[in-house]
Amino acid sequence: MLVSAKEMLEKAHAGHYAVGAFNINNMEWIKAILLAAQEANSPVMLGVSEGAGKYMCGYKNVVAMVKEIHDFLGITVPVALHLDHGSFEGAKACIEAGFTSVMFDGSHFDFDENVAKSKEIIEFAHSRGISVECEVGGIGGTEDGVTSNGEVADPDECANIAALGCDFLAAGIGNIHGKYPADWKGLNFDVLAEIQAKTNGKPLVLHGGSGIPADQIAKAIDLGVSKINVNTELQLVFADATRKYVEAGKDLEGKGYDPRKLLAPGAKAMQEKVVAMIKQFGSADKA
Ligand code: 13P
């Protein structure tokens, strides 16, 4: 059974570790992440962007695929199926389709509109036992065609959104989706500490979790980050392993072109990367 993310993130917050929220794209991603979480005995979140939802033929199909793969593999660790950067309409659709967690990202609206829409999604989701993530301040970079310069969140606005009753809160602190540029200034820990102080111990979310140095990840967790989003990292290891397979001519040996063989090195690389990140975030053996 898929579960809400509320309990796993509250436990993570109390235990000073973070749960990984890994974005999925297709069956290989779902399998690799679920098998990794089971191997590491860790709770896990599967993130679905609206674009990935469309790619996987709609939210209902995503729910059906994840549930069936989860049951078929005999997964016993807690798993939440979470909409990543949802629009108002997307969040409602995912709640109705059977997601167990949603993010409503109203950070690009003016603040009053973000408050009003966040409130409505929180009420709708909570009436069905579904957890909700809200966002204040943009995350830099481009994801799913949406580009943001990455503004640092206002801690008072974070306090207002947290008080609406969302279960966890994403706040821009200099983090960026995609690869970090060489001149990246790093995470803004002063603002992160202030946000946590003003949000009464609400579990915080760190987007753009690919490529952040380990010491900064550890410090962010120390300061209240309980969920870390990872997308690019898995795309990179999948592409790298697949390229090596093809460049070594393995697709031309015997039946190496069989998709089950062609996609296997990438899937294995993703599973290994997820296990490593789970260990780094501290959620191994916390299922
Ligand atoms: P990365 O692609 O940088 O890992 O970011 C993922 C993310 O934050 C999804 O919301």
PDB file of C-alpha atoms and ligand atoms in Angstrom:
ATOM      1  CA  MET A   1       0.000   0.000   0.000  1.00  0.00           C
ATOM      2  CA  LEU A   2       1.261   3.474  -0.822  1.00  0.00           C
ATOM      3  CA  VAL A   3       1.270   5.886   2.126  1.00  0.00           C
ATOM      4  CA  SER A   4       1.065   9.619   2.818  1.00  0.00           C
ATOM      5  CA  ALA A   5       4.482  11.227   3.339  1.00  0.00           C
ATOM      6  CA  LYS A   6       3.463  13.011   6.552  1.00  0.00           C
ATOM      7  CA  GLU A   7       4.562  10.353   9.030  1.00  0.00           C
ATOM      8  CA  MET A   8       7.811   9.386   7.287  1.00  0.00           C
ATOM      9  CA  LEU A   9       8.919  13.031   7.114  1.00  0.00           C
ATOM     10  CA  GLU A  10       7.940  13.837  10.690  1.00  0.00           C
ATOM     11  CA  LYS A  11       9.980  10.819  11.818  1.00  0.00           C
ATOM     12  CA  ALA A  12      12.886  11.961   9.622  1.00  0.00           C
ATOM     13  CA  HIS A  13      12.708  15.452  11.105  1.00  0.00           C
ATOM     14  CA  ALA A  14      12.702  14.106  14.656  1.00  0.00           C
ATOM     15  CA  GLY A  15      15.522  11.667  13.839  1.00  0.00           C
ATOM     16  CA  HIS A  16      17.700  14.213  11.988  1.00  0.00           C
ATOM     17  CA  TYR A  17      17.851  12.489   8.641  1.00  0.00           C
ATOM     18  CA  ALA A  18      16.176  13.088   5.272  1.00  0.00           C
ATOM     19  CA  VAL A  19      14.027  10.950   2.984  1.00  0.00           C
ATOM     20  CA  GLY A  20      14.930  10.973  -0.712  1.00  0.00           C
ATOM     21  CA  ALA A  21      12.236  11.998  -3.189  1.00  0.00           C
ATOM     22  CA  PHE A  22      13.426  10.591  -6.517  1.00  0.00           C
ATOM     23  CA  ASN A  23      11.707  11.647  -9.744  1.00  0.00           C
ATOM     24  CA  ILE A  24      10.343   8.868 -11.944  1.00  0.00           C
ATOM     25  CA  ASN A  25      10.016   8.765 -15.738  1.00  0.00           C
ATOM     26  CA  ASN A  26       9.011   5.223 -16.656  1.00  0.00           C
ATOM     27  CA  MET A  27       8.996   1.627 -15.456  1.00  0.00           C
ATOM     28  CA  GLU A  28      12.804   1.377 -15.205  1.00  0.00           C
ATOM     29  CA  TRP A  29      12.883   4.375 -12.853  1.00  0.00           C
ATOM     30  CA  ILE A  30      10.016   3.064 -10.689  1.00  0.00           C
ATOM     31  CA  LYS A  31      11.614  -0.385 -10.388  1.00  0.00           C
ATOM     32  CA  ALA A  32      15.129   0.888  -9.703  1.00  0.00           C
ATOM     33  CA  ILE A  33      14.029   3.303  -6.973  1.00  0.00           C
ATOM     34  CA  LEU A  34      11.674   0.858  -5.247  1.00  0.00           C
ATOM     35  CA  LEU A  35      14.297  -1.936  -5.300  1.00  0.00           C
ATOM     36  CA  ALA A  36      16.930   0.464  -3.927  1.00  0.00           C
ATOM     37  CA  ALA A  37      14.670   1.608  -1.066  1.00  0.00           C
ATOM     38  CA  GLN A  38      13.879  -2.006  -0.214  1.00  0.00           C
ATOM     39  CA  GLU A  39      17.592  -2.944  -0.348  1.00  0.00           C
ATOM     40  CA  ALA A  40      18.481  -0.048   1.963  1.00  0.00           C
ATOM     41  CA  ASN A  41      15.425  -0.637   4.182  1.00  0.00           C
ATOM     42  CA  SER A  42      14.430   3.009   3.806  1.00  0.00           C
ATOM     43  CA  PRO A  43      11.219   4.993   3.342  1.00  0.00           C
ATOM     44  CA  VAL A  44      11.117   6.652  -0.074  1.00  0.00           C
ATOM     45  CA  MET A  45       9.112   9.115  -2.145  1.00  0.00           C
ATOM     46  CA  LEU A  46       8.532   8.810  -5.889  1.00  0.00           C
ATOM     47  CA  GLY A  47       8.273  12.299  -7.405  1.00  0.00           C
ATOM     48  CA  VAL A  48       6.231  12.863 -10.575  1.00  0.00           C
ATOM     49  CA  SER A  49       6.426  16.150 -12.463  1.00  0.00           C
ATOM     50  CA  GLU A  50       3.415  17.123 -14.549  1.00  0.00           C
ATOM     51  CA  GLY A  51       5.482  16.562 -17.705  1.00  0.00           C
ATOM     52  CA  ALA A  52       6.490  13.074 -16.555  1.00  0.00           C
ATOM     53  CA  GLY A  53       2.844  12.392 -15.713  1.00  0.00           C
ATOM     54  CA  LYS A  54       1.894  13.188 -19.296  1.00  0.00           C
ATOM     55  CA  TYR A  55       4.811  11.121 -20.634  1.00  0.00           C
ATOM     56  CA  MET A  56       3.586   8.147 -18.597  1.00  0.00           C
ATOM     57  CA  CYS A  57       0.096   8.531 -20.141  1.00  0.00           C
ATOM     58  CA  GLY A  58      -1.680  10.300 -17.293  1.00  0.00           C
ATOM     59  CA  TYR A  59      -1.875  10.304 -13.498  1.00  0.00           C
ATOM     60  CA  LYS A  60      -4.232   7.323 -13.314  1.00  0.00           C
ATOM     61  CA  ASN A  61      -1.759   5.230 -15.254  1.00  0.00           C
ATOM     62  CA  VAL A  62       1.077   6.407 -12.985  1.00  0.00           C
ATOM     63  CA  VAL A  63      -0.896   5.323  -9.911  1.00  0.00           C
ATOM     64  CA  ALA A  64      -1.741   1.957 -11.479  1.00  0.00           C
ATOM     65  CA  MET A  65       1.857   1.304 -12.590  1.00  0.00           C
ATOM     66  CA  VAL A  66       3.393   2.263  -9.262  1.00  0.00           C
ATOM     67  CA  LYS A  67       0.876   0.222  -7.253  1.00  0.00           C
ATOM     68  CA  GLU A  68       1.275  -2.872  -9.417  1.00  0.00           C
ATOM     69  CA  ILE A  69       5.084  -2.694  -9.582  1.00  0.00           C
ATOM     70  CA  HIS A  70       5.196  -2.076  -5.809  1.00  0.00           C
ATOM     71  CA  ASP A  71       3.037  -5.142  -5.107  1.00  0.00           C
ATOM     72  CA  PHE A  72       4.709  -7.341  -7.727  1.00  0.00           C
ATOM     73  CA  LEU A  73       8.161  -6.655  -6.257  1.00  0.00           C
ATOM     74  CA  GLY A  74       6.886  -7.273  -2.718  1.00  0.00           C
ATOM     75  CA  ILE A  75       8.029  -3.873  -1.454  1.00  0.00           C
ATOM     76  CA  THR A  76       7.494  -3.515   2.302  1.00  0.00           C
ATOM     77  CA  VAL A  77       9.227  -0.178   3.067  1.00  0.00           C
ATOM     78  CA  PRO A  78       6.967   2.934   3.218  1.00  0.00           C
ATOM     79  CA  VAL A  79       6.474   4.461  -0.247  1.00  0.00           C
ATOM     80  CA  ALA A  80       4.698   7.742  -1.040  1.00  0.00           C
ATOM     81  CA  LEU A  81       3.661   8.686  -4.580  1.00  0.00           C
ATOM     82  CA  HIS A  82       4.096  12.451  -4.780  1.00  0.00           C
ATOM     83  CA  LEU A  83       3.268  15.103  -7.380  1.00  0.00           C
ATOM     84  CA  ASP A  84       6.318  17.350  -7.859  1.00  0.00           C
ATOM     85  CA  HIS A  85       5.807  21.084  -8.568  1.00  0.00           C
ATOM     86  CA  GLY A  86       2.089  20.669  -9.153  1.00  0.00           C
ATOM     87  CA  SER A  87      -0.185  23.341 -10.544  1.00  0.00           C
ATOM     88  CA  PHE A  88      -3.506  23.965  -8.778  1.00  0.00           C
ATOM     89  CA  GLU A  89      -5.375  21.827 -11.339  1.00  0.00           C
ATOM     90  CA  GLY A  90      -2.619  19.184 -11.407  1.00  0.00           C
ATOM     91  CA  ALA A  91      -2.674  18.801  -7.618  1.00  0.00           C
ATOM     92  CA  LYS A  92      -6.453  18.305  -7.634  1.00  0.00           C
ATOM     93  CA  ALA A  93      -6.207  15.776 -10.463  1.00  0.00           C
ATOM     94  CA  CYS A  94      -3.507  13.778  -8.649  1.00  0.00           C
ATOM     95  CA  ILE A  95      -5.486  13.757  -5.402  1.00  0.00           C
ATOM     96  CA  GLU A  96      -8.437  12.338  -7.333  1.00  0.00           C
ATOM     97  CA  ALA A  97      -6.258   9.846  -9.240  1.00  0.00           C
ATOM     98  CA  GLY A  98      -4.879   8.213  -6.071  1.00  0.00           C
ATOM     99  CA  PHE A  99      -1.526   9.921  -5.370  1.00  0.00           C
ATOM    100  CA  THR A 100      -0.714   9.782  -1.660  1.00  0.00           C
ATOM    101  CA  SER A 101       1.100  13.130  -1.533  1.00  0.00           C
ATOM    102  CA  VAL A 102       1.106  16.318  -3.615  1.00  0.00           C
ATOM    103  CA  MET A 103       3.158  19.453  -3.958  1.00  0.00           C
ATOM    104  CA  PHE A 104       1.264  22.584  -4.843  1.00  0.00           C
ATOM    105  CA  ASP A 105       3.832  25.049  -6.152  1.00  0.00           C
ATOM    106  CA  GLY A 106       2.262  28.493  -5.948  1.00  0.00           C
ATOM    107  CA  SER A 107       5.626  30.242  -5.604  1.00  0.00           C
ATOM    108  CA  HIS A 108       5.231  32.056  -8.936  1.00  0.00           C
ATOM    109  CA  PHE A 109       1.885  33.621  -7.909  1.00  0.00           C
ATOM    110  CA  ASP A 110       1.730  36.779  -5.861  1.00  0.00           C
ATOM    111  CA  PHE A 111       1.833  35.846  -2.196  1.00  0.00           C
ATOM    112  CA  ASP A 112      -1.887  36.269  -1.415  1.00  0.00           C
ATOM    113  CA  GLU A 113      -2.810  34.015  -4.299  1.00  0.00           C
ATOM    114  CA  ASN A 114      -0.236  31.436  -3.199  1.00  0.00           C
ATOM    115  CA  VAL A 115      -1.824  31.494   0.291  1.00  0.00           C
ATOM    116  CA  ALA A 116      -5.402  31.164  -1.011  1.00  0.00           C
ATOM    117  CA  LYS A 117      -4.635  28.341  -3.428  1.00  0.00           C
ATOM    118  CA  SER A 118      -2.348  26.486  -0.978  1.00  0.00           C
ATOM    119  CA  LYS A 119      -5.136  26.624   1.623  1.00  0.00           C
ATOM    120  CA  GLU A 120      -7.654  25.098  -0.776  1.00  0.00           C
ATOM    121  CA  ILE A 121      -5.316  22.262  -1.807  1.00  0.00           C
ATOM    122  CA  ILE A 122      -4.408  21.533   1.840  1.00  0.00           C
ATOM    123  CA  GLU A 123      -8.108  21.224   2.791  1.00  0.00           C
ATOM    124  CA  PHE A 124      -8.912  19.031  -0.204  1.00  0.00           C
ATOM    125  CA  ALA A 125      -5.879  16.762   0.276  1.00  0.00           C
ATOM    126  CA  HIS A 126      -6.222  16.434   4.040  1.00  0.00           C
ATOM    127  CA  SER A 127      -9.893  15.454   3.737  1.00  0.00           C
ATOM    128  CA  ARG A 128      -8.521  12.363   1.933  1.00  0.00           C
ATOM    129  CA  GLY A 129      -5.466  11.703   4.138  1.00  0.00           C
ATOM    130  CA  ILE A 130      -3.011  12.961   1.510  1.00  0.00           C
ATOM    131  CA  SER A 131       0.067  14.967   2.512  1.00  0.00           C
ATOM    132  CA  VAL A 132       0.839  18.381   1.015  1.00  0.00           C
ATOM    133  CA  GLU A 133       4.048  20.288   0.250  1.00  0.00           C
ATOM    134  CA  CYS A 134       3.849  24.024  -0.466  1.00  0.00           C
ATOM    135  CA  GLU A 135       6.550  26.341  -1.770  1.00  0.00           C
ATOM    136  CA  VAL A 136       7.812  29.822  -1.065  1.00  0.00           C
ATOM    137  CA  GLY A 137      10.572  31.391  -3.184  1.00  0.00           C
ATOM    138  CA  GLY A 138      11.569  29.944  -6.549  1.00  0.00           C
ATOM    139  CA  ILE A 139      14.073  27.141  -7.103  1.00  0.00           C
ATOM    140  CA  GLY A 140      16.608  28.192  -9.731  1.00  0.00           C
ATOM    141  CA  GLY A 141      17.214  26.507 -13.068  1.00  0.00           C
ATOM    142  CA  THR A 142      14.873  24.803 -15.511  1.00  0.00           C
ATOM    143  CA  GLU A 143      12.701  21.803 -14.817  1.00  0.00           C
ATOM    144  CA  ASP A 144      10.023  20.532 -17.135  1.00  0.00           C
ATOM    145  CA  GLY A 145      10.338  23.684 -19.252  1.00  0.00           C
ATOM    146  CA  VAL A 146       9.737  26.050 -16.311  1.00  0.00           C
ATOM    147  CA  THR A 147      12.683  28.347 -15.631  1.00  0.00           C
ATOM    148  CA  SER A 148      13.226  30.252 -12.394  1.00  0.00           C
ATOM    149  CA  ASN A 149      16.132  32.429 -11.353  1.00  0.00           C
ATOM    150  CA  GLY A 150      16.056  31.013  -7.861  1.00  0.00           C
ATOM    151  CA  GLU A 151      15.059  33.582  -5.317  1.00  0.00           C
ATOM    152  CA  VAL A 152      15.762  33.167  -1.614  1.00  0.00           C
ATOM    153  CA  ALA A 153      12.521  32.709   0.310  1.00  0.00           C
ATOM    154  CA  ASP A 154      11.237  35.291   2.801  1.00  0.00           C
ATOM    155  CA  PRO A 155      11.129  33.550   6.231  1.00  0.00           C
ATOM    156  CA  ASP A 156       7.986  35.484   7.233  1.00  0.00           C
ATOM    157  CA  GLU A 157       6.170  34.276   4.124  1.00  0.00           C
ATOM    158  CA  CYS A 158       7.350  30.756   4.951  1.00  0.00           C
ATOM    159  CA  ALA A 159       5.871  31.135   8.437  1.00  0.00           C
ATOM    160  CA  ASN A 160       2.512  32.186   6.944  1.00  0.00           C
ATOM    161  CA  ILE A 161       2.358  29.281   4.498  1.00  0.00           C
ATOM    162  CA  ALA A 162       3.491  26.778   7.162  1.00  0.00           C
ATOM    163  CA  ALA A 163       0.736  28.038   9.476  1.00  0.00           C
ATOM    164  CA  LEU A 164      -1.859  27.033   6.867  1.00  0.00           C
ATOM    165  CA  GLY A 165      -1.112  23.439   7.827  1.00  0.00           C
ATOM    166  CA  CYS A 166       0.910  22.077   4.911  1.00  0.00           C
ATOM    167  CA  ASP A 167       2.821  18.974   6.007  1.00  0.00           C
ATOM    168  CA  PHE A 168       6.233  20.058   4.695  1.00  0.00           C
ATOM    169  CA  LEU A 169       7.575  23.173   3.068  1.00  0.00           C
ATOM    170  CA  ALA A 170       9.921  23.859   0.156  1.00  0.00           C
ATOM    171  CA  ALA A 171      11.770  27.149   0.374  1.00  0.00           C
ATOM    172  CA  GLY A 172      14.292  28.585  -2.062  1.00  0.00           C
ATOM    173  CA  ILE A 173      17.683  28.934  -0.342  1.00  0.00           C
ATOM    174  CA  GLY A 174      19.924  29.283  -3.389  1.00  0.00           C
ATOM    175  CA  ASN A 175      19.276  25.739  -4.624  1.00  0.00           C
ATOM    176  CA  ILE A 176      18.986  25.072  -8.348  1.00  0.00           C
ATOM    177  CA  HIS A 177      17.370  22.323 -10.457  1.00  0.00           C
ATOM    178  CA  GLY A 178      19.780  20.595 -12.807  1.00  0.00           C
ATOM    179  CA  LYS A 179      23.568  20.843 -12.813  1.00  0.00           C
ATOM    180  CA  TYR A 180      25.075  23.480 -10.504  1.00  0.00           C
ATOM    181  CA  PRO A 181      27.177  26.099 -12.334  1.00  0.00           C
ATOM    182  CA  ALA A 182      30.873  26.366 -11.419  1.00  0.00           C
ATOM    183  CA  ASP A 183      30.298  29.784  -9.816  1.00  0.00           C
ATOM    184  CA  TRP A 184      27.367  28.624  -7.636  1.00  0.00           C
ATOM    185  CA  LYS A 185      27.415  30.388  -4.279  1.00  0.00           C
ATOM    186  CA  GLY A 186      26.146  27.430  -2.233  1.00  0.00           C
ATOM    187  CA  LEU A 187      23.098  27.099   0.027  1.00  0.00           C
ATOM    188  CA  ASN A 188      22.087  30.031   2.200  1.00  0.00           C
ATOM    189  CA  PHE A 189      22.198  28.477   5.682  1.00  0.00           C
ATOM    190  CA  ASP A 190      21.370  31.697   7.543  1.00  0.00           C
ATOM    191  CA  VAL A 191      18.042  31.899   5.739  1.00  0.00           C
ATOM    192  CA  LEU A 192      17.430  28.164   6.192  1.00  0.00           C
ATOM    193  CA  ALA A 193      17.957  28.483   9.956  1.00  0.00           C
ATOM    194  CA  GLU A 194      15.647  31.494  10.116  1.00  0.00           C
ATOM    195  CA  ILE A 195      12.946  29.676   8.107  1.00  0.00           C
ATOM    196  CA  GLN A 196      13.107  26.689  10.443  1.00  0.00           C
ATOM    197  CA  ALA A 197      12.955  28.940  13.516  1.00  0.00           C
ATOM    198  CA  LYS A 198       9.834  30.653  12.174  1.00  0.00           C
ATOM    199  CA  THR A 199       8.011  27.513  11.025  1.00  0.00           C
ATOM    200  CA  ASN A 200       7.739  25.665  14.347  1.00  0.00           C
ATOM    201  CA  GLY A 201       9.744  22.628  13.385  1.00  0.00           C
ATOM    202  CA  LYS A 202       7.949  21.993  10.087  1.00  0.00           C
ATOM    203  CA  PRO A 203       9.897  19.444   7.978  1.00  0.00           C
ATOM    204  CA  LEU A 204      11.651  21.406   5.206  1.00  0.00           C
ATOM    205  CA  VAL A 205      12.312  20.285   1.631  1.00  0.00           C
ATOM    206  CA  LEU A 206      15.502  20.756  -0.365  1.00  0.00           C
ATOM    207  CA  HIS A 207      14.899  20.770  -4.124  1.00  0.00           C
ATOM    208  CA  GLY A 208      17.762  20.476  -6.603  1.00  0.00           C
ATOM    209  CA  GLY A 209      19.434  17.686  -4.604  1.00  0.00           C
ATOM    210  CA  SER A 210      21.740  16.585  -7.469  1.00  0.00           C
ATOM    211  CA  GLY A 211      25.338  17.745  -7.176  1.00  0.00           C
ATOM    212  CA  ILE A 212      25.212  19.496  -3.788  1.00  0.00           C
ATOM    213  CA  PRO A 213      28.461  18.802  -1.858  1.00  0.00           C
ATOM    214  CA  ALA A 214      28.046  16.282   0.994  1.00  0.00           C
ATOM    215  CA  ASP A 215      28.950  18.765   3.735  1.00  0.00           C
ATOM    216  CA  GLN A 216      26.190  21.129   2.587  1.00  0.00           C
ATOM    217  CA  ILE A 217      23.650  18.280   2.482  1.00  0.00           C
ATOM    218  CA  ALA A 218      24.615  17.297   6.042  1.00  0.00           C
ATOM    219  CA  LYS A 219      24.306  20.872   7.291  1.00  0.00           C
ATOM    220  CA  ALA A 220      20.919  21.337   5.587  1.00  0.00           C
ATOM    221  CA  ILE A 221      19.627  18.180   7.304  1.00  0.00           C
ATOM    222  CA  ASP A 222      20.968  19.481  10.623  1.00  0.00           C
ATOM    223  CA  LEU A 223      18.987  22.683  10.111  1.00  0.00           C
ATOM    224  CA  GLY A 224      15.659  20.952   9.444  1.00  0.00           C
ATOM    225  CA  VAL A 225      15.641  19.568   5.888  1.00  0.00           C
ATOM    226  CA  SER A 226      13.775  16.227   5.966  1.00  0.00           C
ATOM    227  CA  LYS A 227      13.100  15.622   2.253  1.00  0.00           C
ATOM    228  CA  ILE A 228      15.660  15.927  -0.555  1.00  0.00           C
ATOM    229  CA  ASN A 229      14.532  15.929  -4.195  1.00  0.00           C
ATOM    230  CA  VAL A 230      16.733  14.212  -6.747  1.00  0.00           C
ATOM    231  CA  ASN A 231      16.105  14.071 -10.480  1.00  0.00           C
ATOM    232  CA  THR A 232      19.142  15.024 -12.601  1.00  0.00           C
ATOM    233  CA  GLU A 233      21.535  12.656 -10.804  1.00  0.00           C
ATOM    234  CA  LEU A 234      19.587   9.558 -11.882  1.00  0.00           C
ATOM    235  CA  GLN A 235      19.218  10.844 -15.443  1.00  0.00           C
ATOM    236  CA  LEU A 236      22.992  11.331 -15.626  1.00  0.00           C
ATOM    237  CA  VAL A 237      23.946   7.883 -14.292  1.00  0.00           C
ATOM    238  CA  PHE A 238      21.347   6.216 -16.541  1.00  0.00           C
ATOM    239  CA  ALA A 239      22.635   8.039 -19.641  1.00  0.00           C
ATOM    240  CA  ASP A 240      26.260   7.374 -18.755  1.00  0.00           C
ATOM    241  CA  ALA A 241      25.805   3.620 -18.242  1.00  0.00           C
ATOM    242  CA  THR A 242      23.720   3.325 -21.425  1.00  0.00           C
ATOM    243  CA  ARG A 243      26.291   5.256 -23.464  1.00  0.00           C
ATOM    244  CA  LYS A 244      29.088   2.975 -22.228  1.00  0.00           C
ATOM    245  CA  TYR A 245      27.062  -0.126 -23.206  1.00  0.00           C
ATOM    246  CA  VAL A 246      26.433   1.180 -26.712  1.00  0.00           C
ATOM    247  CA  GLU A 247      29.943   2.589 -27.201  1.00  0.00           C
ATOM    248  CA  ALA A 248      31.393  -0.786 -26.204  1.00  0.00           C
ATOM    249  CA  GLY A 249      29.305  -2.284 -29.025  1.00  0.00           C
ATOM    250  CA  LYS A 250      27.418  -4.543 -26.603  1.00  0.00           C
ATOM    251  CA  ASP A 251      24.109  -3.874 -28.345  1.00  0.00           C
ATOM    252  CA  LEU A 252      25.586  -5.514 -31.446  1.00  0.00           C
ATOM    253  CA  GLU A 253      26.786  -8.668 -29.660  1.00  0.00           C
ATOM    254  CA  GLY A 254      24.272 -11.548 -29.699  1.00  0.00           C
ATOM    255  CA  LYS A 255      20.888 -10.143 -28.700  1.00  0.00           C
ATOM    256  CA  GLY A 256      22.386  -7.151 -26.900  1.00  0.00           C
ATOM    257  CA  TYR A 257      19.842  -4.942 -28.628  1.00  0.00           C
ATOM    258  CA  ASP A 258      17.019  -6.557 -26.591  1.00  0.00           C
ATOM    259  CA  PRO A 259      15.586  -3.630 -24.561  1.00  0.00           C
ATOM    260  CA  ARG A 260      15.763  -5.715 -21.404  1.00  0.00           C
ATOM    261  CA  LYS A 261      19.539  -5.935 -21.957  1.00  0.00           C
ATOM    262  CA  LEU A 262      20.031  -2.451 -23.415  1.00  0.00           C
ATOM    263  CA  LEU A 263      18.327  -0.730 -20.471  1.00  0.00           C
ATOM    264  CA  ALA A 264      19.762  -3.004 -17.768  1.00  0.00           C
ATOM    265  CA  PRO A 265      23.105  -1.192 -17.129  1.00  0.00           C
ATOM    266  CA  GLY A 266      21.283   2.146 -16.724  1.00  0.00           C
ATOM    267  CA  ALA A 267      18.730   0.621 -14.358  1.00  0.00           C
ATOM    268  CA  LYS A 268      21.502  -0.987 -12.277  1.00  0.00           C
ATOM    269  CA  ALA A 269      23.425   2.312 -12.132  1.00  0.00           C
ATOM    270  CA  MET A 270      20.287   4.123 -10.938  1.00  0.00           C
ATOM    271  CA  GLN A 271      19.596   1.534  -8.254  1.00  0.00           C
ATOM    272  CA  GLU A 272      23.182   1.804  -6.966  1.00  0.00           C
ATOM    273  CA  LYS A 273      23.009   5.611  -6.968  1.00  0.00           C
ATOM    274  CA  VAL A 274      19.713   5.623  -5.038  1.00  0.00           C
ATOM    275  CA  VAL A 275      21.126   3.233  -2.406  1.00  0.00           C
ATOM    276  CA  ALA A 276      24.199   5.491  -2.049  1.00  0.00           C
ATOM    277  CA  MET A 277      22.072   8.636  -1.695  1.00  0.00           C
ATOM    278  CA  ILE A 278      19.736   6.985   0.830  1.00  0.00           C
ATOM    279  CA  LYS A 279      22.809   6.136   2.920  1.00  0.00           C
ATOM    280  CA  GLN A 280      24.109   9.683   2.549  1.00  0.00           C
ATOM    281  CA  PHE A 281      20.752  11.193   3.614  1.00  0.00           C
ATOM    282  CA  GLY A 282      20.671   8.907   6.671  1.00  0.00           C
ATOM    283  CA  SER A 283      17.371   7.132   5.974  1.00  0.00           C
ATOM    284  CA  ALA A 284      18.828   3.603   5.542  1.00  0.00           C
ATOM    285  CA  ASP A 285      17.344   1.159   8.055  1.00  0.00           C
ATOM    286  CA  LYS A 286      14.662   3.688   9.035  1.00  0.00           C
ATOM    287  CA  ALA A 287      11.761   1.902   7.298  1.00  0.00           C
TER     288      ALA A 287
HETATM  289  P1  13P B   1      17.581  18.000  -9.524  1.00  0.00           P
HETATM  290  O1  13P B   1      17.142  17.639 -10.908  1.00  0.00           O
HETATM  291  O2  13P B   1      18.527  19.124  -9.516  1.00  0.00           O
HETATM  292  O3  13P B   1      18.047  16.823  -8.756  1.00  0.00           O
HETATM  293  O4  13P B   1      16.276  18.554  -8.763  1.00  0.00           O
HETATM  294  C1  13P B   1      15.189  17.710  -8.541  1.00  0.00           C
HETATM  295  C2  13P B   1      14.054  18.429  -7.926  1.00  0.00           C
HETATM  296  O5  13P B   1      14.220  19.334  -7.145  1.00  0.00           O
HETATM  297  C3  13P B   1      12.696  17.992  -8.276  1.00  0.00           C
HETATM  298  O6  13P B   1      11.731  18.856  -7.807  1.00  0.00           O
END
